[in-house]
PDB file of C-alpha atoms in Angstrom:
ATOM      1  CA  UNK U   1     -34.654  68.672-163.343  1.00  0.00           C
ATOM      2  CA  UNK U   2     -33.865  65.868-160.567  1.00  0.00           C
ATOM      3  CA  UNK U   3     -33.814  67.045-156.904  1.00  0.00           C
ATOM      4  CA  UNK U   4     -30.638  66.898-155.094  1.00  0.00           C
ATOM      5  CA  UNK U   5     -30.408  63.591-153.130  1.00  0.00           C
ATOM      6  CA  UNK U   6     -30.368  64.082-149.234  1.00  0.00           C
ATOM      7  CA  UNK U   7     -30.954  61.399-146.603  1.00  0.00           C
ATOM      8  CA  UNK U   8     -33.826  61.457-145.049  1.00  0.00           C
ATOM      9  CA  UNK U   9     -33.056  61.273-141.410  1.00  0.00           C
ATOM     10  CA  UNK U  10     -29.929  61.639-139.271  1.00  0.00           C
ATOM     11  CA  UNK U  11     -29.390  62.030-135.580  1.00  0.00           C
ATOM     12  CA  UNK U  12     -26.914  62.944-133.185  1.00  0.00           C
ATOM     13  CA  UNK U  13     -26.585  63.535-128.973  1.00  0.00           C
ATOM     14  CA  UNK U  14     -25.831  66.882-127.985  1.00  0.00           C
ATOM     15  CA  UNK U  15     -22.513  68.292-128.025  1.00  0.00           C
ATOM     16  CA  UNK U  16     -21.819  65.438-131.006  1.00  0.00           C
ATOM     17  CA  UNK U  17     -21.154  66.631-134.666  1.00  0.00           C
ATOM     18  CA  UNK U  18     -23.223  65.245-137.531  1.00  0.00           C
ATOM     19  CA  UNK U  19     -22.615  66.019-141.491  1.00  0.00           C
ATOM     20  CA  UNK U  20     -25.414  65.753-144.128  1.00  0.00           C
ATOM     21  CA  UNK U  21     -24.817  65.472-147.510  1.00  0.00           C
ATOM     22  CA  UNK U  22     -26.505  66.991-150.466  1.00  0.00           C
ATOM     23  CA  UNK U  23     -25.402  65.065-153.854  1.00  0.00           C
ATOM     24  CA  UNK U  24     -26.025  66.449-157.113  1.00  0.00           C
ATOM     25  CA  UNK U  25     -24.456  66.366-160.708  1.00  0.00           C
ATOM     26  CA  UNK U  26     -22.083  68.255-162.748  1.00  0.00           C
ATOM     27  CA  UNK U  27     -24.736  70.742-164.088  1.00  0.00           C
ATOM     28  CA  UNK U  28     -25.493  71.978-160.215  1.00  0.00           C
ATOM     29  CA  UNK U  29     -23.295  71.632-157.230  1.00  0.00           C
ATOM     30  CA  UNK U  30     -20.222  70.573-159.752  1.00  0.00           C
ATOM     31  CA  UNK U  31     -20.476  73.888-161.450  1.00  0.00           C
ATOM     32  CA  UNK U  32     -21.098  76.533-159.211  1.00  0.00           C
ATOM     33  CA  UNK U  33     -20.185  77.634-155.703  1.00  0.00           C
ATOM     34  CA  UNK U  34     -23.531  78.650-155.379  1.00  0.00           C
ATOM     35  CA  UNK U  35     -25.283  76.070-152.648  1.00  0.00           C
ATOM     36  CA  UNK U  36     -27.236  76.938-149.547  1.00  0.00           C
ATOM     37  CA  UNK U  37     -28.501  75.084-146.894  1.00  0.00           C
ATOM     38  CA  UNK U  38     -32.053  76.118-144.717  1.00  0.00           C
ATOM     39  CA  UNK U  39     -32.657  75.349-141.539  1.00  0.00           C
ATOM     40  CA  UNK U  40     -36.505  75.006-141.138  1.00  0.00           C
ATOM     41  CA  UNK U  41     -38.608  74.515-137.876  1.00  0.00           C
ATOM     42  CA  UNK U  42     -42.037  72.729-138.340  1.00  0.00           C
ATOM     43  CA  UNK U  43     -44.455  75.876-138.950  1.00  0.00           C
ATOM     44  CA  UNK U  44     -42.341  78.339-139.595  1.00  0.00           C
ATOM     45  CA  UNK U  45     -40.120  79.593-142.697  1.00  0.00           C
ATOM     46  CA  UNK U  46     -36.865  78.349-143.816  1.00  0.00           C
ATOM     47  CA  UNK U  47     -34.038  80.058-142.632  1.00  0.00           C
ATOM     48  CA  UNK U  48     -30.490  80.588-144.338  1.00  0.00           C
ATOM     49  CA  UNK U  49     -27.964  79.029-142.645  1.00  0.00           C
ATOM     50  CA  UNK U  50     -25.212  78.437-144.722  1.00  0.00           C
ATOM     51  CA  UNK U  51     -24.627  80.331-148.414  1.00  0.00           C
ATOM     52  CA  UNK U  52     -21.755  80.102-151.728  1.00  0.00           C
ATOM     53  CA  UNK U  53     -21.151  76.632-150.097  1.00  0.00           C
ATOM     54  CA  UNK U  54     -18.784  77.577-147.109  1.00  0.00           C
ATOM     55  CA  UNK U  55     -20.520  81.525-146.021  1.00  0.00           C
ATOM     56  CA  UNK U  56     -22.562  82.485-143.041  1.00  0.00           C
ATOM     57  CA  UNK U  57     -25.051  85.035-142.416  1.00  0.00           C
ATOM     58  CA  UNK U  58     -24.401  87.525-140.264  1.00  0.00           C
ATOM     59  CA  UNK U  59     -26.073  86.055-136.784  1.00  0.00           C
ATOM     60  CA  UNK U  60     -25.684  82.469-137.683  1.00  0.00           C
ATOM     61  CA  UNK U  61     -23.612  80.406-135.365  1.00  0.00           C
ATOM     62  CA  UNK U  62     -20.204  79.162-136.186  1.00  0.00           C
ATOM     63  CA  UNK U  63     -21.469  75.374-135.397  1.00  0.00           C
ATOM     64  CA  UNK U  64     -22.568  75.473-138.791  1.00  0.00           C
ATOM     65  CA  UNK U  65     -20.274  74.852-141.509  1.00  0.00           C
ATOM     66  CA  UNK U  66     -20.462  73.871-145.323  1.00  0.00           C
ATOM     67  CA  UNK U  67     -18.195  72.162-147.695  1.00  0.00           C
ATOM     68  CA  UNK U  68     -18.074  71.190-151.178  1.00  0.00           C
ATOM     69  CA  UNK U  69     -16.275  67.945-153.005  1.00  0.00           C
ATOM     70  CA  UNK U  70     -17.185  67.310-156.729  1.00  0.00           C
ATOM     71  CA  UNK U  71     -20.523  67.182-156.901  1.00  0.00           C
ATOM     72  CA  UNK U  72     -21.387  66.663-153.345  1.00  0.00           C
ATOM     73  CA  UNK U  73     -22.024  69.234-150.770  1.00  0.00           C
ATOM     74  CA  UNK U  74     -22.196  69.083-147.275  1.00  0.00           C
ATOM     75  CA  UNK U  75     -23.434  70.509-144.195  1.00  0.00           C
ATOM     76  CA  UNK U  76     -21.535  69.871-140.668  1.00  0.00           C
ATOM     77  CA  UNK U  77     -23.166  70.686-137.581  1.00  0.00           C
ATOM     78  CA  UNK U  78     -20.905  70.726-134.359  1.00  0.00           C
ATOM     79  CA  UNK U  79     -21.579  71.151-130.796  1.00  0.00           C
ATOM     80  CA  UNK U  80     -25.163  69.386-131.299  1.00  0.00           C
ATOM     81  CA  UNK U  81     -28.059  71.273-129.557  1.00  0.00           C
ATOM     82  CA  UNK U  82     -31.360  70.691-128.439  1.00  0.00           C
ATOM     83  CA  UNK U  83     -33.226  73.153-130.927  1.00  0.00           C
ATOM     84  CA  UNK U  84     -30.888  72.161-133.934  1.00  0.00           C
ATOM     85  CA  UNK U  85     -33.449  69.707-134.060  1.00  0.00           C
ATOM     86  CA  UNK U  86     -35.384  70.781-137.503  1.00  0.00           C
ATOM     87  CA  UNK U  87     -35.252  69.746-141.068  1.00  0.00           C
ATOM     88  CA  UNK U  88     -32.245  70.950-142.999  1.00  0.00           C
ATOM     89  CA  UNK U  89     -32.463  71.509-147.118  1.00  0.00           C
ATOM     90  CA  UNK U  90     -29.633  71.937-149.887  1.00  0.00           C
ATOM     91  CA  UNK U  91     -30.129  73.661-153.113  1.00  0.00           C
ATOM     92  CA  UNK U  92     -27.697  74.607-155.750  1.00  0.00           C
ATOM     93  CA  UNK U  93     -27.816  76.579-158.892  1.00  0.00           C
ATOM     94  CA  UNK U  94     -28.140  74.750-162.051  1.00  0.00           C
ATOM     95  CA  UNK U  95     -27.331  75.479-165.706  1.00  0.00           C
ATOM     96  CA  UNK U  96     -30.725  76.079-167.620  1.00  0.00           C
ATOM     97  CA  UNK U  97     -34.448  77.338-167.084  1.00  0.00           C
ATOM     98  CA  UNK U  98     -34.705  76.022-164.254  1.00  0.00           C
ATOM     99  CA  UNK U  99     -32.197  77.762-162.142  1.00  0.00           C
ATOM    100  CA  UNK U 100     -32.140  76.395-158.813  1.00  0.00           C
ATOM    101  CA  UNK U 101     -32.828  73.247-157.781  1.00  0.00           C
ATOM    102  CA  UNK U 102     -33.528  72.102-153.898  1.00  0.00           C
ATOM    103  CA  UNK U 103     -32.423  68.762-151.967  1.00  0.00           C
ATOM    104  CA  UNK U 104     -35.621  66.075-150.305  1.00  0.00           C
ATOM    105  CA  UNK U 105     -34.696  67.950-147.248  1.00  0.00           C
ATOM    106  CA  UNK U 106     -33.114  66.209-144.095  1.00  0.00           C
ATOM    107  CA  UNK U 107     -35.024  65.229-140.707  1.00  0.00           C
ATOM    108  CA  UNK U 108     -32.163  66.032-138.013  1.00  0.00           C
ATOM    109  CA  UNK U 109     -33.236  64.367-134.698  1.00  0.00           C
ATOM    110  CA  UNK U 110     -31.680  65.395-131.593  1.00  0.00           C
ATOM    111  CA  UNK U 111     -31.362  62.583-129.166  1.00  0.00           C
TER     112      UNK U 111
ATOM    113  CA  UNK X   1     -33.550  92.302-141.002  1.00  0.00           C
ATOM    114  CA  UNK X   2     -35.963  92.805-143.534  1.00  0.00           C
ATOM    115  CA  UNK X   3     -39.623  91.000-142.656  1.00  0.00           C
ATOM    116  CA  UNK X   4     -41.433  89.872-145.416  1.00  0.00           C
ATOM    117  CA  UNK X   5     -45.529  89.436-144.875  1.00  0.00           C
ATOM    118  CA  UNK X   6     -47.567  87.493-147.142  1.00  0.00           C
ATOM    119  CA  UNK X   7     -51.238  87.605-147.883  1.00  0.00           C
ATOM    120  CA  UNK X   8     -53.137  85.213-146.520  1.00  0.00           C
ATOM    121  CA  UNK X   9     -54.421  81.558-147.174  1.00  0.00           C
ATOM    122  CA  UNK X  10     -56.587  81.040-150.435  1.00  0.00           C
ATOM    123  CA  UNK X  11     -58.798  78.430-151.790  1.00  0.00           C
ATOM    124  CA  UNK X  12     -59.013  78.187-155.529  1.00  0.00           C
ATOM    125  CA  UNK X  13     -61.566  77.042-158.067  1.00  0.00           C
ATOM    126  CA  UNK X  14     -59.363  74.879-161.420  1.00  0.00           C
ATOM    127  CA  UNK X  15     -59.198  76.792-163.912  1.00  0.00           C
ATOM    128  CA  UNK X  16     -58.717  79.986-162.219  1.00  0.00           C
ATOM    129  CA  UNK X  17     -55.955  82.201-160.921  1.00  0.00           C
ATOM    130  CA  UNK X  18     -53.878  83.374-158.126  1.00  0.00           C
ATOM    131  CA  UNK X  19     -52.275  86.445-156.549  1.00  0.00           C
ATOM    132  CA  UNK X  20     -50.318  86.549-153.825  1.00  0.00           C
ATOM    133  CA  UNK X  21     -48.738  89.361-152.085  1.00  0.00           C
ATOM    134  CA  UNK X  22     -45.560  90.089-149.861  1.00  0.00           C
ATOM    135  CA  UNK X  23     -45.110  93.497-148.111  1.00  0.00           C
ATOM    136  CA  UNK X  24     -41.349  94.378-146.345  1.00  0.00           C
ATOM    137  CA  UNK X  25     -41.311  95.754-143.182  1.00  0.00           C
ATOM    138  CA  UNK X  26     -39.976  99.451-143.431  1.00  0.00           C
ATOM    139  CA  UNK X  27     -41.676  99.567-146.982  1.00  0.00           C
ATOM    140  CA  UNK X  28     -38.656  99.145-149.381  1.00  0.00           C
ATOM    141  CA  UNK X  29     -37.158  95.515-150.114  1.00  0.00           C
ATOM    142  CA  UNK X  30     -33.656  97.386-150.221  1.00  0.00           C
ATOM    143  CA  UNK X  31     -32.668  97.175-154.036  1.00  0.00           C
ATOM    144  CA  UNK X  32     -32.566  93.246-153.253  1.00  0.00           C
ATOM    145  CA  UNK X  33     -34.189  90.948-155.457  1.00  0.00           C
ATOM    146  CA  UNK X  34     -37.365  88.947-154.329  1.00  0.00           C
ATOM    147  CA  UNK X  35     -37.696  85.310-155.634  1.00  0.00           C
ATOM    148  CA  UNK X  36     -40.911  82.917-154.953  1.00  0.00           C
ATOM    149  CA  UNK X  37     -40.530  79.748-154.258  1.00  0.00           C
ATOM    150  CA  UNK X  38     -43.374  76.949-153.351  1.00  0.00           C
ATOM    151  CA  UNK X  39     -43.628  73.790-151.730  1.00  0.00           C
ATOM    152  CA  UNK X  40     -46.371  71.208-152.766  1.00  0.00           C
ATOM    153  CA  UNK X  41     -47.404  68.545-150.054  1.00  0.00           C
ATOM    154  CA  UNK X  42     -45.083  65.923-149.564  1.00  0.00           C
ATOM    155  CA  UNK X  43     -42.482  67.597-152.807  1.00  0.00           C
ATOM    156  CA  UNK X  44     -39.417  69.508-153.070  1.00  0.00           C
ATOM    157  CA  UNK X  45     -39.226  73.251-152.678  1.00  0.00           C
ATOM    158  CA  UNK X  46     -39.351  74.368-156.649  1.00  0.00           C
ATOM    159  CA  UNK X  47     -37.932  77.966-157.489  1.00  0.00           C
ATOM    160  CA  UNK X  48     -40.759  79.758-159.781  1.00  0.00           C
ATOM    161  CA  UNK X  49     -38.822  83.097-160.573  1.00  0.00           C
ATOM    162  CA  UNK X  50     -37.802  86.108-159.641  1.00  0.00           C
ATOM    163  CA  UNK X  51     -37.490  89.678-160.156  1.00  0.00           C
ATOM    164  CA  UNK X  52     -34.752  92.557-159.158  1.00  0.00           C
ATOM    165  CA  UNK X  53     -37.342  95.612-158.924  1.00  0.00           C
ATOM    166  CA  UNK X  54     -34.438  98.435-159.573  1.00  0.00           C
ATOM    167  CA  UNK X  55     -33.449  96.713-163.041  1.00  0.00           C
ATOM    168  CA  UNK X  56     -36.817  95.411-164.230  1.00  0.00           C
ATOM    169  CA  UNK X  57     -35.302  92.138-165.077  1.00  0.00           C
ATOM    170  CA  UNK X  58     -37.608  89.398-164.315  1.00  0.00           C
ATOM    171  CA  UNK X  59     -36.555  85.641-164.601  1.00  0.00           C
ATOM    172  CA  UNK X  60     -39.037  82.490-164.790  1.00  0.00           C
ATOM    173  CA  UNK X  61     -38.571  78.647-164.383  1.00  0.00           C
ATOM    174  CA  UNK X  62     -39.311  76.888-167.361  1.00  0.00           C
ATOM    175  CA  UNK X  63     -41.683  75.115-165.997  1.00  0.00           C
ATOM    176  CA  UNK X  64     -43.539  78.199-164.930  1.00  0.00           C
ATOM    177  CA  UNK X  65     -42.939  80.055-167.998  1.00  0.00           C
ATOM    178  CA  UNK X  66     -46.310  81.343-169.587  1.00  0.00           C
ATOM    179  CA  UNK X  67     -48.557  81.008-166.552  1.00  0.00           C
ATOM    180  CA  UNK X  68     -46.452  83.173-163.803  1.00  0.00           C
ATOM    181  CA  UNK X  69     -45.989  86.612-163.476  1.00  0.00           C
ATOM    182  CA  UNK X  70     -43.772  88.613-161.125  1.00  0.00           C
ATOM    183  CA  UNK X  71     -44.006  92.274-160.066  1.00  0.00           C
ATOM    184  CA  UNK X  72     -42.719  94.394-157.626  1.00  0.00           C
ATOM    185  CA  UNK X  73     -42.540  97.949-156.399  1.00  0.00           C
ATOM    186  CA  UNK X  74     -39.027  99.041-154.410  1.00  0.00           C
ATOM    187  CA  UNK X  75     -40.423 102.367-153.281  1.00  0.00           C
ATOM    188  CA  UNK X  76     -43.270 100.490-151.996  1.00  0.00           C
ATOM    189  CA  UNK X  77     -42.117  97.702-150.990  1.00  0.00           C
ATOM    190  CA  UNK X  78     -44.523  95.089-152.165  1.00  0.00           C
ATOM    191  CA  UNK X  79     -44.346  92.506-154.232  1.00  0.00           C
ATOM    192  CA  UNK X  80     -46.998  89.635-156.199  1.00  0.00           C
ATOM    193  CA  UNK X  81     -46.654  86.541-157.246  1.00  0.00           C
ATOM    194  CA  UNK X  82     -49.743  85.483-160.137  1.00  0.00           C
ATOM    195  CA  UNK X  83     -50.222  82.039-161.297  1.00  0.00           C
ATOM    196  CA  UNK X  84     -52.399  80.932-163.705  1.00  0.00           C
ATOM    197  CA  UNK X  85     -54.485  78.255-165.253  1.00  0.00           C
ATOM    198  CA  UNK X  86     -54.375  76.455-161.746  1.00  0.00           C
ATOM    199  CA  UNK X  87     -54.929  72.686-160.780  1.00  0.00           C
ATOM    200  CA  UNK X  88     -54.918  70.737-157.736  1.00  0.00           C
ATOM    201  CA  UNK X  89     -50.652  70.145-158.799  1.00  0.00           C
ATOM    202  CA  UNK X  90     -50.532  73.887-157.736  1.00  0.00           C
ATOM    203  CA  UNK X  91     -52.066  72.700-154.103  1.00  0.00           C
ATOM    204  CA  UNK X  92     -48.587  74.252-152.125  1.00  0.00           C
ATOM    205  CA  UNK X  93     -47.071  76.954-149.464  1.00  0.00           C
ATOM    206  CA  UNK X  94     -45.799  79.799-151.438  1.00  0.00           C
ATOM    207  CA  UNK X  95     -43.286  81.493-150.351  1.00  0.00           C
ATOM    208  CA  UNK X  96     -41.208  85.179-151.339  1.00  0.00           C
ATOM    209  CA  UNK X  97     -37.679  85.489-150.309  1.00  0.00           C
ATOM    210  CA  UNK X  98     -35.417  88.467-150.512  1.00  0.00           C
ATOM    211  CA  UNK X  99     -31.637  88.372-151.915  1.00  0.00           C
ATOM    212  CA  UNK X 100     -32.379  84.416-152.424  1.00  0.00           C
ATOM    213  CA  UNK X 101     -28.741  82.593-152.258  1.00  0.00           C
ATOM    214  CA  UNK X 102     -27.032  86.187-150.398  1.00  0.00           C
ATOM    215  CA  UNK X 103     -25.942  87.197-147.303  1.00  0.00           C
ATOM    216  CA  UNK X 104     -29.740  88.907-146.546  1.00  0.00           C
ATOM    217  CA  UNK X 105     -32.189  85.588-147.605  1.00  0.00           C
ATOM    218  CA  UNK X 106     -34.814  86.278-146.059  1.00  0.00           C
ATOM    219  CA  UNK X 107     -38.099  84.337-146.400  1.00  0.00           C
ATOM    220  CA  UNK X 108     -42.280  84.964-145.707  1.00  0.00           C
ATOM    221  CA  UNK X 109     -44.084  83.069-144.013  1.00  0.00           C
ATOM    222  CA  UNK X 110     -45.666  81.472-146.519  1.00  0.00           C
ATOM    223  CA  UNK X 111     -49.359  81.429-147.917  1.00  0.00           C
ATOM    224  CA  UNK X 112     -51.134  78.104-148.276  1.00  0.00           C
ATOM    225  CA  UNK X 113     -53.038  78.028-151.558  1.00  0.00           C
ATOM    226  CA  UNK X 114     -55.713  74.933-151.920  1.00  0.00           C
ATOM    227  CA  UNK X 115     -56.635  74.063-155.334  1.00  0.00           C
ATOM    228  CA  UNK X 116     -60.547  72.334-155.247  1.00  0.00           C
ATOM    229  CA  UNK X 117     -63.337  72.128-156.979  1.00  0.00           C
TER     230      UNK X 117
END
């Protein structure tokens, strides 16, 4: 099963918004409402940030938002801060044995 | 929030196998389910299967299937993660998560397992 197609980098000033897209096919992100995005600091484990597409955890800030079109999803970050700088994954369920499948992951660099 | 504590960094022979472990803080995992996940140098994050301890049902990636098995204990709150017939493609973090994809994801800190001969 192909990984869901992120860019690699994107960067922003603080108090901008950025969006990062997660791209997949009709057997993952077209399918379900069932995409997450992690936020993940370098030595340290990933963090759920955004869940079924457009949900937040309890304790995550509203800056972060998620959206879904076809068979793209995306994550918008508003209000840009210094320690949103981190690397930022997708994944999606997907129909078969392989169940979920996860994005290249995102580099977000705060300038 | 549950905290999820995982066994510590292994080096492995090919050919041989794994076990990891992941304890919850407060000793239950709270009915969730607990998936593991790992992360090879430089690759995606793959999802290897997971289990919902109050049901028994257990679920493996195809990939996976044959080689991984995953157990855990709600009253105790522990959970493992065995892989085997291992070769330096298994080289990766490996991670548990609680209630992967839900409101209560909640991830180890991972356990670096080198595969060398």
């Amino acid at each position: 099963q192909s990984a869901l197609t992120q860019p690699a980098s994107v960067s922003g000033s603080p108090g901008q918004s950025i969006t990062i897209s997660c791209t997949g096919t009709s057997s993952d992100i077209g399918s379900f409402n069932l995409v997450s995005w992690y936020q993940k600091h370098p030595g340290k484990a990933p963090k759920l940030i955004i869940y079924e597409v457009i949900k937040r955890p309890s304790g995550v800030s509203s800056r972060f938002s998620g959206s879904k079109s076809g068979n793209t999803a995306s994550l918008t970050i508003s209000g840009l801060q210094a320690e949103d700088e981190a690397e930022y994954y997708c994944c999606s369920f997907v129909t078969g044995s392989t169940f979920w499948v996860f994005g290249g992951g995102t580099k977000l660099t705060v300038l | 929030q549950v905290q999820l504590v995982q066994s510590g960094a292994e080096v492995k022979k090919p050919g041989s196998s794994l076990k990891v472990s992941c304890k919850a803080s407060g000793g239950t995992f709270n009915r969730f389910s607990i998936t593991w996940m790992r992360q090879a140098p430089g690759q995606v994050l793959e999802w290897m299967g997971r289990t919902i301890p109050v049901s028994g049902t257990t679920d493996y990636a195809q990939k996976f299937q044959g080689r991984v098995t995953i157990i855990a204990d709600d009253s105790t709150g522990t959970a493992y993660m065995e892989l085997s017939g291992l070769t330096s493609e298994d080289t990766a973090v490996y991670y548990c998560v609680t209630d992967f994809g839900g409101p209560k994801d909640y991830w180890g800190q991972g356990t670096l397992v080198t595969v060398s001969s």
